[in-house]
PDB file of C-alpha atoms in Angstrom:
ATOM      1  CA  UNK A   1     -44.289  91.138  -4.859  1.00 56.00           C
ATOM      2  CA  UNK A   2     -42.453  88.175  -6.075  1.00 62.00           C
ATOM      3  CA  UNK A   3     -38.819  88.230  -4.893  1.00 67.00           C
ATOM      4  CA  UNK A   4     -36.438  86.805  -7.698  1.00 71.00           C
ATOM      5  CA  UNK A   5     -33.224  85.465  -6.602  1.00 70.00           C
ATOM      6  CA  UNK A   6     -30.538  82.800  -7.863  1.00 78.00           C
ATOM      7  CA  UNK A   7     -29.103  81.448  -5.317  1.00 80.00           C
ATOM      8  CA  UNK A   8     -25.637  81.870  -5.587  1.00 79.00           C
ATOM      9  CA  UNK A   9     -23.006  82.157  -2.981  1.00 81.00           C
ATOM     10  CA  UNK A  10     -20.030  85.053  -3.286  1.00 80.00           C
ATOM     11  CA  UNK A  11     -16.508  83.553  -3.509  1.00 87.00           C
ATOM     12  CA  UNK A  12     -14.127  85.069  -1.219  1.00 86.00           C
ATOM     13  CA  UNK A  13     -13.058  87.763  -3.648  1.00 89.00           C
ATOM     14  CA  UNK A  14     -16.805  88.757  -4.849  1.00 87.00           C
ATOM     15  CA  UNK A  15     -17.644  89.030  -1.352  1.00 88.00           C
ATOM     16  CA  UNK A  16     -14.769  91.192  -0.731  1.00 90.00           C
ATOM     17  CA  UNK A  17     -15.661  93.389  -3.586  1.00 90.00           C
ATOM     18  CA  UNK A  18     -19.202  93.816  -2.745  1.00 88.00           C
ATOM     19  CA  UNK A  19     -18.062  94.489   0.818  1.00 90.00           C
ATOM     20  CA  UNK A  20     -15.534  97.558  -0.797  1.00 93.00           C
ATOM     21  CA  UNK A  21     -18.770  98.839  -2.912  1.00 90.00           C
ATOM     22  CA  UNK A  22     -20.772  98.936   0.140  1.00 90.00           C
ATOM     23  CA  UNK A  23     -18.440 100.208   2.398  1.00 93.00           C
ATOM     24  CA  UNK A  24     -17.682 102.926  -0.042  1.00 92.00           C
ATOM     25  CA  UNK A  25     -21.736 103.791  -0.363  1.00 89.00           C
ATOM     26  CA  UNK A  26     -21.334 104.172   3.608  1.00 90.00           C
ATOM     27  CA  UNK A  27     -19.153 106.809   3.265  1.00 91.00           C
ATOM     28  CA  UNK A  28     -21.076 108.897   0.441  1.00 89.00           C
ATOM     29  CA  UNK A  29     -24.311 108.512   2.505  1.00 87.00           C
ATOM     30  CA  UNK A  30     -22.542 109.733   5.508  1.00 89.00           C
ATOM     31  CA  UNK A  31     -21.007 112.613   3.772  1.00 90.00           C
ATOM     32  CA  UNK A  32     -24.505 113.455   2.082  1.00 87.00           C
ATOM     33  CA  UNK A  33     -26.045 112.853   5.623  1.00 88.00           C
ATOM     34  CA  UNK A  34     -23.532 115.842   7.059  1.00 89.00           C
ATOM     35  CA  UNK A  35     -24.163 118.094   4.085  1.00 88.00           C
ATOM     36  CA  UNK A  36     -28.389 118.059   4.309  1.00 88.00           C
ATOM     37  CA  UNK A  37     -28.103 118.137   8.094  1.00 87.00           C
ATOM     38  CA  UNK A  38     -25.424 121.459   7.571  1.00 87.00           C
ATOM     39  CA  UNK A  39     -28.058 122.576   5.378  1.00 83.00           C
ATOM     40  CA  UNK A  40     -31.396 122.218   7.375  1.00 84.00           C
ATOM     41  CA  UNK A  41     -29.284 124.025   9.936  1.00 85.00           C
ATOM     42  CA  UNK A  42     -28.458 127.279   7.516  1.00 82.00           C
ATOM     43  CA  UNK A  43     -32.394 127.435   6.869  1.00 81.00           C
ATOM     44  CA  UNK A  44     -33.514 127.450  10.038  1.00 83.00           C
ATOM     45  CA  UNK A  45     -33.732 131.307  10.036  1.00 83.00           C
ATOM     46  CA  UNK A  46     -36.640 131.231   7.936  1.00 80.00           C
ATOM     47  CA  UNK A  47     -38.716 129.806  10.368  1.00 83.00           C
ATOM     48  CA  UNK A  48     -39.663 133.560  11.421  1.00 85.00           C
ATOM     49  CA  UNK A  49     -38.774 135.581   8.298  1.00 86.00           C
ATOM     50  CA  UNK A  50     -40.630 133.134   5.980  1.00 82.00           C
ATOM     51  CA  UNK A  51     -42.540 130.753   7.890  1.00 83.00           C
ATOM     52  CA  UNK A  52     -44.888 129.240   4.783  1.00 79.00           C
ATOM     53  CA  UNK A  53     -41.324 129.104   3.191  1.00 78.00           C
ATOM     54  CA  UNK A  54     -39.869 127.379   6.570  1.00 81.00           C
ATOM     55  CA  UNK A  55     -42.646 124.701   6.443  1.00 83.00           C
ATOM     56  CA  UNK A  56     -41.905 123.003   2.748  1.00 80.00           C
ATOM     57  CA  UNK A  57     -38.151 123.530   3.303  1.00 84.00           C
ATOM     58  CA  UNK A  58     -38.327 121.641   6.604  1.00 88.00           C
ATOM     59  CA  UNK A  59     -40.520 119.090   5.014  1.00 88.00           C
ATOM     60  CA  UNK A  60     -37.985 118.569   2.215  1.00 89.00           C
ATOM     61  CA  UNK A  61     -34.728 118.333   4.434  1.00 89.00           C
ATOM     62  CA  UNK A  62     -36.560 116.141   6.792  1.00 91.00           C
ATOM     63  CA  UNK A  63     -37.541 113.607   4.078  1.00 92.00           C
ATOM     64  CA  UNK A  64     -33.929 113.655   2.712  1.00 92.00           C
ATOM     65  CA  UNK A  65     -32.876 112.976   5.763  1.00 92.00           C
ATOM     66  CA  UNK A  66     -35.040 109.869   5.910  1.00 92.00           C
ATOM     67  CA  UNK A  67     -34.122 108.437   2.440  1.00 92.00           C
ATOM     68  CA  UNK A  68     -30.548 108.438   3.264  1.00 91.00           C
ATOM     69  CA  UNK A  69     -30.633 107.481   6.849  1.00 93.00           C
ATOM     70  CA  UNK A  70     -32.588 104.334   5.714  1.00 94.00           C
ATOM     71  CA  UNK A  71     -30.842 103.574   3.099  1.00 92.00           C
ATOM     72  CA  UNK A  72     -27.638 103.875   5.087  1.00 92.00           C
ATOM     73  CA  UNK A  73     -28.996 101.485   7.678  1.00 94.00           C
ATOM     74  CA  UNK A  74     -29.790  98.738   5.019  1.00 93.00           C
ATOM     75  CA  UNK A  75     -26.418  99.190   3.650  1.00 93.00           C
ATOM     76  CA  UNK A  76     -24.783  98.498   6.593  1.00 94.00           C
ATOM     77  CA  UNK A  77     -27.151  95.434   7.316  1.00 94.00           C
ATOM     78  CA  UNK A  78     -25.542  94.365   4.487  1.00 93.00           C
ATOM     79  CA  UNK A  79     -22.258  94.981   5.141  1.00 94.00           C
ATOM     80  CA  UNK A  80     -21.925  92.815   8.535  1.00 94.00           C
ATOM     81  CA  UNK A  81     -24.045  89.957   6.632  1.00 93.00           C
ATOM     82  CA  UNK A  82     -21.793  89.590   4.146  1.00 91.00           C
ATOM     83  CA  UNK A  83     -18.833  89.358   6.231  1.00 92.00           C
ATOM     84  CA  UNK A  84     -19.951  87.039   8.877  1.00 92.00           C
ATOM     85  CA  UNK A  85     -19.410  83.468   8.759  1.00 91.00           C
ATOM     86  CA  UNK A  86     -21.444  83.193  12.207  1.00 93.00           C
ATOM     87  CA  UNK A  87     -24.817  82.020  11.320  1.00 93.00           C
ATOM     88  CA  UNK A  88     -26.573  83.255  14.445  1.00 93.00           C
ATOM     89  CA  UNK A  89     -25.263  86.879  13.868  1.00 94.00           C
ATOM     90  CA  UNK A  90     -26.488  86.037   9.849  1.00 93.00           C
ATOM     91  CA  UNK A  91     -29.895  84.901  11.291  1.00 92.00           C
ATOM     92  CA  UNK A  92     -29.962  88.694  13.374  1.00 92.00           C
ATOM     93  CA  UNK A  93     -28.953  90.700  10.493  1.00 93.00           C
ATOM     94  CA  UNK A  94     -31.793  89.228   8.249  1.00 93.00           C
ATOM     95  CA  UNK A  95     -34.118  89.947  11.220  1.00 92.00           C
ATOM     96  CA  UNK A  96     -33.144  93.531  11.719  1.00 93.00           C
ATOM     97  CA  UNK A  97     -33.361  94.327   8.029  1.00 94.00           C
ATOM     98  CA  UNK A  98     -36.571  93.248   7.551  1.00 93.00           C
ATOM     99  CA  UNK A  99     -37.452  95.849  10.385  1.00 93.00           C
ATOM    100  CA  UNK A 100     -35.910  98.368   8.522  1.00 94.00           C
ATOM    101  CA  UNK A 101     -37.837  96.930   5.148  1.00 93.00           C
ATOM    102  CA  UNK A 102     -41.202  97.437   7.135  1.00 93.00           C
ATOM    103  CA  UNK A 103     -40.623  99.924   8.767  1.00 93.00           C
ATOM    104  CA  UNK A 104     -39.171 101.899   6.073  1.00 93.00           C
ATOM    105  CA  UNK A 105     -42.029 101.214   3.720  1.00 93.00           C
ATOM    106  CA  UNK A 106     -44.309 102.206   5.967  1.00 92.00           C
ATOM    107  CA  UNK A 107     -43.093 105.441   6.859  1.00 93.00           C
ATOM    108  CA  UNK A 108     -41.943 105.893   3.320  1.00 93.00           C
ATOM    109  CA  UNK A 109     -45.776 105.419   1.628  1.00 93.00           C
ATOM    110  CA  UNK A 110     -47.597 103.434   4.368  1.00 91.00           C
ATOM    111  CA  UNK A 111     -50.339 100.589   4.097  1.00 87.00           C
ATOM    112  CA  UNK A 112     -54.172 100.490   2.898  1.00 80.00           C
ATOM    113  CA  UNK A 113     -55.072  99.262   6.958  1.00 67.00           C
ATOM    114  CA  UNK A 114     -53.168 102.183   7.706  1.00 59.00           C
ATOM    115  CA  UNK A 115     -54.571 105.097   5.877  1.00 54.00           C
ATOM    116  CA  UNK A 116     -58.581 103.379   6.722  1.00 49.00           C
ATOM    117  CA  UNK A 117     -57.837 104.500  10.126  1.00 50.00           C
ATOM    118  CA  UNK A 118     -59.174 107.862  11.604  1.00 42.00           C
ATOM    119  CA  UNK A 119     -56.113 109.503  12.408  1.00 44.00           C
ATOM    120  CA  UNK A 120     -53.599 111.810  11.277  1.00 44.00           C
ATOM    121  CA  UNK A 121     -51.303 110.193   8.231  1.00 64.00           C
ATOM    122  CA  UNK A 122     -47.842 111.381   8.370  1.00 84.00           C
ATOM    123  CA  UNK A 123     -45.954 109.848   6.059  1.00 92.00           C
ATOM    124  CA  UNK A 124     -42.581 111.241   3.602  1.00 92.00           C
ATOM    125  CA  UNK A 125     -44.837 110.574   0.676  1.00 93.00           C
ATOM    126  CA  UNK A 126     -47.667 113.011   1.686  1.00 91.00           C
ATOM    127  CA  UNK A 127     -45.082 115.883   2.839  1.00 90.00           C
ATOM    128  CA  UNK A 128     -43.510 114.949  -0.357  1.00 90.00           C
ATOM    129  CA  UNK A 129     -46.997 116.092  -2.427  1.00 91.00           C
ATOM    130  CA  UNK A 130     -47.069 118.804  -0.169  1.00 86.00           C
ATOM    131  CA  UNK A 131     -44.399 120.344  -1.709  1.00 85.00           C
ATOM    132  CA  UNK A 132     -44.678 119.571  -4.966  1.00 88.00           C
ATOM    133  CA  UNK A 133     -47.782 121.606  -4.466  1.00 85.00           C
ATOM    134  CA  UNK A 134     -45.976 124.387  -4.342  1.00 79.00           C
ATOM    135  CA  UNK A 135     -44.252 123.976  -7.547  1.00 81.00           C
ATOM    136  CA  UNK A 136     -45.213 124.657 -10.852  1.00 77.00           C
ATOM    137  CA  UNK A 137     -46.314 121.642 -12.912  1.00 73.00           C
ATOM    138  CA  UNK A 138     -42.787 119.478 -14.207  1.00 82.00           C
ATOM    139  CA  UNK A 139     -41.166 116.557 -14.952  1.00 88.00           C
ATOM    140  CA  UNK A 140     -41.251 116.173 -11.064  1.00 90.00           C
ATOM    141  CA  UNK A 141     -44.360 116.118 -11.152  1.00 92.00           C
ATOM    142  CA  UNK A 142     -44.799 113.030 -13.626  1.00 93.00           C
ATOM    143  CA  UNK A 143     -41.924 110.931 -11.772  1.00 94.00           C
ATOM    144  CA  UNK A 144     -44.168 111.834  -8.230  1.00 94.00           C
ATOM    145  CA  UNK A 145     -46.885 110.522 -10.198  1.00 95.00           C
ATOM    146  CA  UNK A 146     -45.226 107.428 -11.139  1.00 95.00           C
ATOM    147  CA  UNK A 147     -44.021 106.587  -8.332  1.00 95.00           C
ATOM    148  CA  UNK A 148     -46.556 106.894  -6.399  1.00 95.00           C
ATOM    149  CA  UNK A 149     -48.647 104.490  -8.258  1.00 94.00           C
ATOM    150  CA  UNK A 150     -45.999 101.431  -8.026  1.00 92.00           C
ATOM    151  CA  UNK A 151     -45.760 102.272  -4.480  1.00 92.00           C
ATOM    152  CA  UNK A 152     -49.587 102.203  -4.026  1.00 92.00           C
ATOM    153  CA  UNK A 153     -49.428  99.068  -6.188  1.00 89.00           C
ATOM    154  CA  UNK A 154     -46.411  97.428  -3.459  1.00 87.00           C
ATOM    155  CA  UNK A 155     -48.064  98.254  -0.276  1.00 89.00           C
ATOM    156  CA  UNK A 156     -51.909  96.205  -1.628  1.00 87.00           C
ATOM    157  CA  UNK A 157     -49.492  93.505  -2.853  1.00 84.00           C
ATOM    158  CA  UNK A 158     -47.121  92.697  -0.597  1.00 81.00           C
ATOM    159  CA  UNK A 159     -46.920  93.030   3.176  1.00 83.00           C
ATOM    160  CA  UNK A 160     -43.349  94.050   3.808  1.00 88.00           C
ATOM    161  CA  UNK A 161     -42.062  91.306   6.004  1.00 86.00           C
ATOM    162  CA  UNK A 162     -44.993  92.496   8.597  1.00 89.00           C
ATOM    163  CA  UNK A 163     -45.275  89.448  11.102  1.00 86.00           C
ATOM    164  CA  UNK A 164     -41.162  88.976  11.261  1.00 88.00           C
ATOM    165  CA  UNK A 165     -41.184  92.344  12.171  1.00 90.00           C
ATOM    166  CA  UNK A 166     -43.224  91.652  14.448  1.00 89.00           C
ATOM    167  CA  UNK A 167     -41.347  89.146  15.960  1.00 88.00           C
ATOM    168  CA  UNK A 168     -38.463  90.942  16.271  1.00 90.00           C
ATOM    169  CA  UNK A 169     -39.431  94.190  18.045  1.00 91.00           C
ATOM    170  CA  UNK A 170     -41.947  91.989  20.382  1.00 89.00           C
ATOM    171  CA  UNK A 171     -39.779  88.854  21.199  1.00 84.00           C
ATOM    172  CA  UNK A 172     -42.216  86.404  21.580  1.00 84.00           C
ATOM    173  CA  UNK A 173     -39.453  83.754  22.167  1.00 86.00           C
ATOM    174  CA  UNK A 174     -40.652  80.719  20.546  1.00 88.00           C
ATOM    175  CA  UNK A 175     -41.889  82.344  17.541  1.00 85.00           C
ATOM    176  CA  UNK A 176     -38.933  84.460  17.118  1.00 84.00           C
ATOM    177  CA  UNK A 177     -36.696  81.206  17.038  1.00 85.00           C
ATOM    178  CA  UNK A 178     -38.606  79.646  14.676  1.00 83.00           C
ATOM    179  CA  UNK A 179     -38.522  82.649  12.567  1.00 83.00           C
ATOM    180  CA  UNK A 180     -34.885  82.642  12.792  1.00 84.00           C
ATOM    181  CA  UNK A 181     -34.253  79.119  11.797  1.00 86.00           C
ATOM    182  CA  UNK A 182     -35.546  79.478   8.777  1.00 86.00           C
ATOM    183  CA  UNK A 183     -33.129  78.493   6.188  1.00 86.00           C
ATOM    184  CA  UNK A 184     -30.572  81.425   5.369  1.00 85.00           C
ATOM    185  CA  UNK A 185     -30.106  82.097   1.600  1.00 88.00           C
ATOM    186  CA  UNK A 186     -27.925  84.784   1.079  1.00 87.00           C
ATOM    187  CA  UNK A 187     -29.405  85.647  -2.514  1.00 87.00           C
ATOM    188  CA  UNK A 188     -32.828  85.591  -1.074  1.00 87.00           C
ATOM    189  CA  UNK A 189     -31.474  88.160   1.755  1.00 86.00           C
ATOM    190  CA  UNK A 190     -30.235  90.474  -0.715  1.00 88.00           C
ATOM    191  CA  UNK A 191     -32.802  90.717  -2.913  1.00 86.00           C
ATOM    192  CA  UNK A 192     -35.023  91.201  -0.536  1.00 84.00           C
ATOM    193  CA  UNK A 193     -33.675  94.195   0.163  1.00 87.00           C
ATOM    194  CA  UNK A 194     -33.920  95.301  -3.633  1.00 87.00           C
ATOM    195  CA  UNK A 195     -37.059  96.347  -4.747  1.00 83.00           C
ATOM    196  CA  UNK A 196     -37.107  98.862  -1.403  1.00 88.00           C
ATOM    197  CA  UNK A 197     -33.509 100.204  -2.358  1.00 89.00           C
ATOM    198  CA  UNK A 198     -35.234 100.949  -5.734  1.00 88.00           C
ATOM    199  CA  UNK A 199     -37.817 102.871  -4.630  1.00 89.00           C
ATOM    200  CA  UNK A 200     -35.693 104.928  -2.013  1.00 90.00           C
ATOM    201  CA  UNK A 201     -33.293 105.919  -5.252  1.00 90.00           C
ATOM    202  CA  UNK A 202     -36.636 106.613  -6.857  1.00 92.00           C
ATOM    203  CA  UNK A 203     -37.670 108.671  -4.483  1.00 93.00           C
ATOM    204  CA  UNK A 204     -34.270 110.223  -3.441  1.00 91.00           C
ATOM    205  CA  UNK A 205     -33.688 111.869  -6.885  1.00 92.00           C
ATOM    206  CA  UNK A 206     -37.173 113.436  -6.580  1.00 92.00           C
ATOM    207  CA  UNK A 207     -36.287 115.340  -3.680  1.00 91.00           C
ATOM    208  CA  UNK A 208     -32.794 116.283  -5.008  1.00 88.00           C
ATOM    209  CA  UNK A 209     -34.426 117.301  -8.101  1.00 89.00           C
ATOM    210  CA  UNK A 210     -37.066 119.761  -5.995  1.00 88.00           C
ATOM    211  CA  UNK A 211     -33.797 120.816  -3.895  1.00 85.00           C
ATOM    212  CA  UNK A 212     -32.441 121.484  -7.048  1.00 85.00           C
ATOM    213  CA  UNK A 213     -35.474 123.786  -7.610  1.00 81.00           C
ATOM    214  CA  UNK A 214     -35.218 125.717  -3.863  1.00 76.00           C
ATOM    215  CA  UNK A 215     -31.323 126.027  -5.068  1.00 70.00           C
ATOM    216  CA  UNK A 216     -31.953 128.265  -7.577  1.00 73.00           C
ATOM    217  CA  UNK A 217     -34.959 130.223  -6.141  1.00 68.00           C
ATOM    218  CA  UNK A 218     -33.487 130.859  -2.403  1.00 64.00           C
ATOM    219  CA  UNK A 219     -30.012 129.687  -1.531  1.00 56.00           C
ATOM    220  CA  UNK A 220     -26.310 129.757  -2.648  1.00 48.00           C
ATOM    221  CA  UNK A 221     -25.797 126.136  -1.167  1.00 49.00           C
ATOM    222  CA  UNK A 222     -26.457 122.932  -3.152  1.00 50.00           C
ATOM    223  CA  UNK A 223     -26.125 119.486  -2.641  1.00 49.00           C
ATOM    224  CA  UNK A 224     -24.996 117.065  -4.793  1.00 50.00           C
ATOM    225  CA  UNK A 225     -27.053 113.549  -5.788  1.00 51.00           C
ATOM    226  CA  UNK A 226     -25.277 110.459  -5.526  1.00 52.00           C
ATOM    227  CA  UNK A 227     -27.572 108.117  -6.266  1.00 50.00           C
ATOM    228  CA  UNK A 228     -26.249 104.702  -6.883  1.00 53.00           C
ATOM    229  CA  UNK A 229     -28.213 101.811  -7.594  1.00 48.00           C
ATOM    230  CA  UNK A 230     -26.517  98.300  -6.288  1.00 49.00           C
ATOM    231  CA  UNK A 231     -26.774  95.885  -9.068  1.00 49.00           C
ATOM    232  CA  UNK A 232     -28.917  92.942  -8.597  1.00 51.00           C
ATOM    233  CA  UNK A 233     -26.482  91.244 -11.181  1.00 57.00           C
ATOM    234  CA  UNK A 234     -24.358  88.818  -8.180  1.00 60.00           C
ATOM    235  CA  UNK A 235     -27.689  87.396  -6.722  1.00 57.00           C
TER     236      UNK A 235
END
């Protein structure tokens, strides 16, 4: 994956605004984060009146949660980098996010080395089909489809920021400080961050759409999609 940036630096009032937009996509992921966790809760009766139902609904409220607890995190990543003139805490925040870009992918679709191994895959994308599978044939079905093959495409292509995420979580001290002095761009950072935030919207308004579905089949209780991509227009 080639990551496409320009190089420019906000001026004091575009990186106020951005930091406004974000702060504002805080506080409708928090809000949505409240609403699917209020719903999981009203659902959990069917876990002995309909257990096979129980087992897709869980799956579905559980990867919602994910998409918008990730997503949150990367916002707020963002949020502090912008707003720091401290080039240390700059040099952390790129670090952490590209934890939360590897870790994220992985658990979002996962890697070839991964799914070769002879154990157990649990990732959102394969409780994702799962449902689906219980769904007649759709539109859903096509943007699954679709999706899945750009993520299958990503995860041969590129490998997420692997070894500095390695760095960070194992602190090998003189690696990790080389690591960190790499030069800081703050295009580069945020458009690093891009392509991922594209495929969690992607993926987000496929579960909303199959909520959507369960909606209008089994409860009186829907929740609303927000989904709002940040434009890639400033870097």
């Amino acid at each position: 994956m080639e990551i496409t940036y320009n190089n420019s630096i906000l001026n004091d009032n575009q990186r106020k605004e951005w930091v406004d937009y974000i702060n504002s996509q805080i506080a409708e992921y928090d809000e949505g984060l409240n609403l699917i966790f209020q719903a999981h809760k009203e659902n959990i009766h069917l876990k002995d009146t309909n257990p096979v139902l129980y087992s897709w609904i869980n799956k579905l409220y559980s990867a919602l949660k994910y998409v918008t607890i990730i997503y949150g995190d990367i916002l707020v990543m963002h949020k502090y980098y912008l707003s720091t003139s401290n080039n240390y805490e700059k040099r952390l925040f790129r670090g952490k996010t590209h934890i939360l870009l590897n870790e994220g992918f992985k658990k979002l679709y996962g890697f070839p080395g991964d799914k070769n191994k002879n154990k157990k895959q649990n990732t959102i994308w394969q409780d994702i089909e799962k449902i689906l599978q219980q769904i007649s044939p759709s539109k859903i079905h096509d943007d699954y489809t679709s999706l899945t093959n750009e993520l299958e495409k990503l995860s041969t292509s590129f490998d997420w920021w692997k070894n500095e995420r390695n760095l960070e979580v194992h602190l090998d001290p003189d690696k990790l400080v080389e690591s960190r002095m790499k030069e800081l761009n703050e295009s580069k950072y945020m458009m690093e961050s891009y392509e991922f935030i594209k495929l969690l919207e992607k993926a987000e308004q496929i579960l909303y759409d199959i909520h959507t579905i369960y909606y209008n089949q089994y409860t009186s209780k829907k929740i609303i999609c927000n989904t709002k991509i940040i434009s890639n227009n400033s870097f």
